[in-house]
Tab-separated table of C-alpha atoms in Angstrom:
chain	number	residue	atom	x	y	z
A	1	UNK	CA	-5.057	84.661	-53.711
A	2	UNK	CA	-5.214	88.095	-55.477
A	3	UNK	CA	-1.792	89.606	-55.155
A	4	UNK	CA	-1.564	91.789	-58.360
A	5	UNK	CA	-3.689	93.823	-60.701
A	6	UNK	CA	-3.412	90.981	-63.171
A	7	UNK	CA	-4.752	88.531	-60.598
A	8	UNK	CA	-7.633	90.932	-59.787
A	9	UNK	CA	-8.527	91.163	-63.502
A	10	UNK	CA	-8.307	87.337	-63.897
A	11	UNK	CA	-10.579	86.715	-60.875
A	12	UNK	CA	-13.153	89.276	-61.892
A	13	UNK	CA	-13.191	87.868	-65.483
A	14	UNK	CA	-13.596	84.345	-64.219
A	15	UNK	CA	-16.439	85.430	-61.862
A	16	UNK	CA	-18.080	87.205	-64.762
A	17	UNK	CA	-17.896	84.009	-66.949
A	18	UNK	CA	-19.262	81.922	-64.002
A	19	UNK	CA	-22.248	84.232	-63.463
A	20	UNK	CA	-22.800	84.483	-67.168
A	21	UNK	CA	-22.447	88.254	-67.279
A	22	UNK	CA	-21.940	89.832	-70.620
A	23	UNK	CA	-21.019	93.499	-70.428
A	24	UNK	CA	-19.446	93.790	-73.808
A	25	UNK	CA	-22.222	95.782	-75.541
A	26	UNK	CA	-23.013	99.429	-75.013
A	27	UNK	CA	-26.617	98.476	-74.116
A	28	UNK	CA	-25.452	96.073	-71.368
A	29	UNK	CA	-22.989	98.702	-69.990
A	30	UNK	CA	-25.803	101.355	-69.835
A	31	UNK	CA	-28.091	98.856	-68.190
A	32	UNK	CA	-25.461	97.843	-65.675
A	33	UNK	CA	-24.792	101.458	-64.843
A	34	UNK	CA	-28.480	102.449	-64.443
A	35	UNK	CA	-29.511	99.153	-62.670
A	36	UNK	CA	-26.518	97.624	-61.018
A	37	UNK	CA	-27.056	93.950	-59.989
A	38	UNK	CA	-26.323	93.884	-56.177
A	39	UNK	CA	-24.809	90.392	-56.109
A	40	UNK	CA	-22.381	91.210	-58.945
A	41	UNK	CA	-21.535	94.515	-57.195
A	42	UNK	CA	-20.823	92.508	-53.996
A	43	UNK	CA	-18.593	90.043	-55.885
A	44	UNK	CA	-16.521	92.924	-57.438
A	45	UNK	CA	-16.156	94.568	-54.038
A	46	UNK	CA	-15.126	91.209	-52.529
A	47	UNK	CA	-12.407	90.894	-55.144
A	48	UNK	CA	-11.203	94.474	-54.820
A	49	UNK	CA	-11.007	94.331	-51.022
A	50	UNK	CA	-9.070	90.990	-51.357
A	51	UNK	CA	-6.592	92.677	-53.610
A	52	UNK	CA	-6.075	95.717	-51.386
A	53	UNK	CA	-5.841	93.563	-48.302
A	54	UNK	CA	-3.175	91.371	-49.842
A	55	UNK	CA	-0.883	94.063	-51.278
A	56	UNK	CA	1.541	96.486	-49.744
A	57	UNK	CA	-0.321	99.752	-49.650
A	58	UNK	CA	0.570	103.389	-49.846
A	59	UNK	CA	-1.139	105.764	-47.443
A	60	UNK	CA	-3.656	106.583	-50.182
A	61	UNK	CA	-4.345	102.975	-50.968
A	62	UNK	CA	-4.918	102.289	-47.255
A	63	UNK	CA	-7.547	105.035	-47.237
A	64	UNK	CA	-9.086	103.607	-50.416
A	65	UNK	CA	-9.070	100.119	-48.946
A	66	UNK	CA	-11.025	101.307	-45.837
A	67	UNK	CA	-13.597	103.043	-48.086
A	68	UNK	CA	-14.029	99.764	-50.123
A	69	UNK	CA	-14.240	97.853	-46.901
A	70	UNK	CA	-17.025	100.068	-45.535
A	71	UNK	CA	-18.969	99.555	-48.842
A	72	UNK	CA	-18.273	95.779	-48.690
A	73	UNK	CA	-19.593	95.464	-45.136
A	74	UNK	CA	-22.654	97.572	-45.817
A	75	UNK	CA	-23.569	95.497	-48.909
A	76	UNK	CA	-22.777	92.281	-47.045
A	77	UNK	CA	-25.361	93.223	-44.363
A	78	UNK	CA	-27.880	94.216	-46.973
A	79	UNK	CA	-27.625	91.059	-48.925
A	80	UNK	CA	-27.333	88.673	-45.827
A	81	UNK	CA	-23.769	87.503	-46.514
A	82	UNK	CA	-21.014	86.762	-43.985
A	83	UNK	CA	-18.319	85.992	-46.508
A	84	UNK	CA	-14.722	86.645	-45.475
A	85	UNK	CA	-12.074	87.705	-47.932
A	86	UNK	CA	-9.552	85.259	-49.498
A	87	UNK	CA	-11.783	82.208	-49.240
A	88	UNK	CA	-12.848	81.564	-52.891
A	89	UNK	CA	-10.806	80.901	-55.921
A	90	UNK	CA	-11.611	82.487	-59.304
A	91	UNK	CA	-14.975	81.730	-60.981
A	92	UNK	CA	-17.247	82.391	-57.938
A	93	UNK	CA	-21.013	82.546	-58.753
A	94	UNK	CA	-23.234	83.588	-55.902
A	95	UNK	CA	-26.688	82.958	-57.190
A	96	UNK	CA	-29.128	84.677	-54.750
A	97	UNK	CA	-29.279	87.092	-51.877
A	98	UNK	CA	-30.018	85.668	-48.483
A	99	UNK	CA	-28.058	84.130	-45.709
A	100	UNK	CA	-24.664	82.738	-46.576
A	101	UNK	CA	-22.217	82.249	-43.645
A	102	UNK	CA	-18.639	81.086	-44.256
A	103	UNK	CA	-15.836	80.554	-41.746
A	104	UNK	CA	-12.679	82.584	-42.523
A	105	UNK	CA	-10.520	79.475	-42.397
A	106	UNK	CA	-12.444	77.804	-45.121
A	107	UNK	CA	-10.714	77.516	-48.481
A	108	UNK	CA	-12.786	76.908	-51.695
A	109	UNK	CA	-11.219	76.314	-55.090
A	110	UNK	CA	-12.070	77.783	-58.499
A	111	UNK	CA	-15.497	77.638	-60.127
A	112	UNK	CA	-17.824	77.423	-57.120
A	113	UNK	CA	-21.508	78.044	-57.458
A	114	UNK	CA	-23.154	78.768	-54.140
A	115	UNK	CA	-26.765	79.259	-53.212
A	116	UNK	CA	-28.852	80.829	-50.430
A	117	UNK	CA	-28.901	79.588	-46.788
A	118	UNK	CA	-25.498	77.870	-47.003
A	119	UNK	CA	-23.383	77.589	-43.875
A	120	UNK	CA	-19.720	76.512	-44.018
A	121	UNK	CA	-17.908	76.424	-40.757
A	122	UNK	CA	-15.867	74.860	-37.960
A	123	UNK	CA	-17.394	72.327	-35.546
A	124	UNK	CA	-17.132	71.454	-31.921
A	125	UNK	CA	-15.080	74.486	-30.875
A	126	UNK	CA	-12.208	73.395	-33.144
A	127	UNK	CA	-10.598	76.024	-35.362
A	128	UNK	CA	-10.317	73.943	-38.531
A	129	UNK	CA	-12.862	74.553	-41.290
A	130	UNK	CA	-13.724	72.711	-44.535
A	131	UNK	CA	-11.380	72.656	-47.440
A	132	UNK	CA	-13.349	72.461	-50.718
A	133	UNK	CA	-11.944	71.638	-54.135
A	134	UNK	CA	-12.499	73.091	-57.623
A	135	UNK	CA	-15.717	72.914	-59.646
A	136	UNK	CA	-18.117	72.516	-56.808
A	137	UNK	CA	-21.860	73.230	-56.756
A	138	UNK	CA	-23.276	74.004	-53.277
A	139	UNK	CA	-27.049	73.727	-53.234
A	140	UNK	CA	-29.456	75.843	-51.244
A	141	UNK	CA	-29.500	75.173	-47.433
A	142	UNK	CA	-26.344	72.992	-47.433
A	143	UNK	CA	-24.375	72.865	-44.166
A	144	UNK	CA	-20.748	71.942	-44.431
A	145	UNK	CA	-18.772	71.758	-41.236
A	146	UNK	CA	-15.654	70.520	-39.447
A	147	UNK	CA	-12.179	69.595	-40.345
A	148	UNK	CA	-13.113	67.952	-43.636
A	149	UNK	CA	-12.145	68.053	-47.301
A	150	UNK	CA	-14.395	67.872	-50.334
A	151	UNK	CA	-12.865	66.724	-53.667
A	152	UNK	CA	-13.088	68.500	-57.066
A	153	UNK	CA	-16.179	68.234	-59.318
A	154	UNK	CA	-18.747	67.524	-56.648
A	155	UNK	CA	-22.373	68.649	-56.409
A	156	UNK	CA	-23.703	69.126	-52.877
A	157	UNK	CA	-27.439	68.730	-52.871
A	158	UNK	CA	-29.899	71.139	-51.292
A	159	UNK	CA	-30.185	70.856	-47.457
A	160	UNK	CA	-27.302	68.368	-47.217
A	161	UNK	CA	-25.455	68.156	-43.903
A	162	UNK	CA	-21.824	67.406	-44.760
A	163	UNK	CA	-19.723	66.559	-41.709
A	164	UNK	CA	-17.249	64.076	-43.184
A	165	UNK	CA	-14.715	64.204	-46.082
A	166	UNK	CA	-15.480	63.053	-49.602
A	167	UNK	CA	-12.421	62.217	-51.740
A	168	UNK	CA	-14.235	60.698	-54.753
A	169	UNK	CA	-14.736	63.118	-57.646
A	170	UNK	CA	-17.645	63.436	-60.053
A	171	UNK	CA	-20.429	62.615	-57.552
A	172	UNK	CA	-23.491	64.136	-55.967
A	173	UNK	CA	-23.601	64.063	-52.189
A	174	UNK	CA	-26.716	64.775	-50.134
A	175	UNK	CA	-28.898	63.880	-47.218
A	176	UNK	CA	-28.543	64.217	-43.465
A	177	UNK	CA	-25.884	63.058	-42.775
A	178	UNK	CA	-24.496	63.423	-46.355
A	179	UNK	CA	-23.593	60.384	-48.381
A	180	UNK	CA	-22.837	59.648	-52.026
A	181	UNK	CA	-26.059	59.758	-54.093
A	182	UNK	CA	-24.702	58.968	-57.541
A	183	UNK	CA	-21.988	59.602	-59.981
A	184	UNK	CA	-22.352	62.906	-61.822
A	185	UNK	CA	-20.864	65.154	-64.451
A	186	UNK	CA	-20.464	68.627	-62.871
A	187	UNK	CA	-20.479	70.211	-66.315
A	188	UNK	CA	-24.220	69.681	-66.508
A	189	UNK	CA	-24.549	72.451	-63.819
A	190	UNK	CA	-21.362	74.472	-64.302
A	191	UNK	CA	-21.772	74.968	-68.051
A	192	UNK	CA	-18.841	77.326	-68.371
A	193	UNK	CA	-16.247	74.710	-67.637
């Protein structure tokens, strides 16, 4: 959770590394200013709204928080995201715009790469939502639901339907319903680890 300016900086830096964004040169800063990348803009807004939501705010910070929140909601609608605050750990990489729906009770660890048409939520009217570990790749169209947990270092294949827990690390899961496909080194996909 982002509770301080140092946390905010750490999360944004980790997200930047995960998305392979290099804004160290003057050329890249000018390019970023003239042609801002909407997904990266969304991720920064997500992190800033998390910070201001979690901290004790002065009256001016409350006003700023609501301005950020309006921008965040507007950009969420434009990109097709329903992503609540305080779900993802540092190192988030959203790869495309398009539908991504996540339940607010879901918790996802650090270094998550998530693709389009992913749905992560509760099941059967129960309030519990998936708890997902660190270093997880979530492929396009994956559906993850119910009171389940997913271990660290797992790749979830495209269009997988995951309704049960997986505690074994370093595997690929996929299919309908999802099952272990093979053992796998997540560093082949998440190269920044």
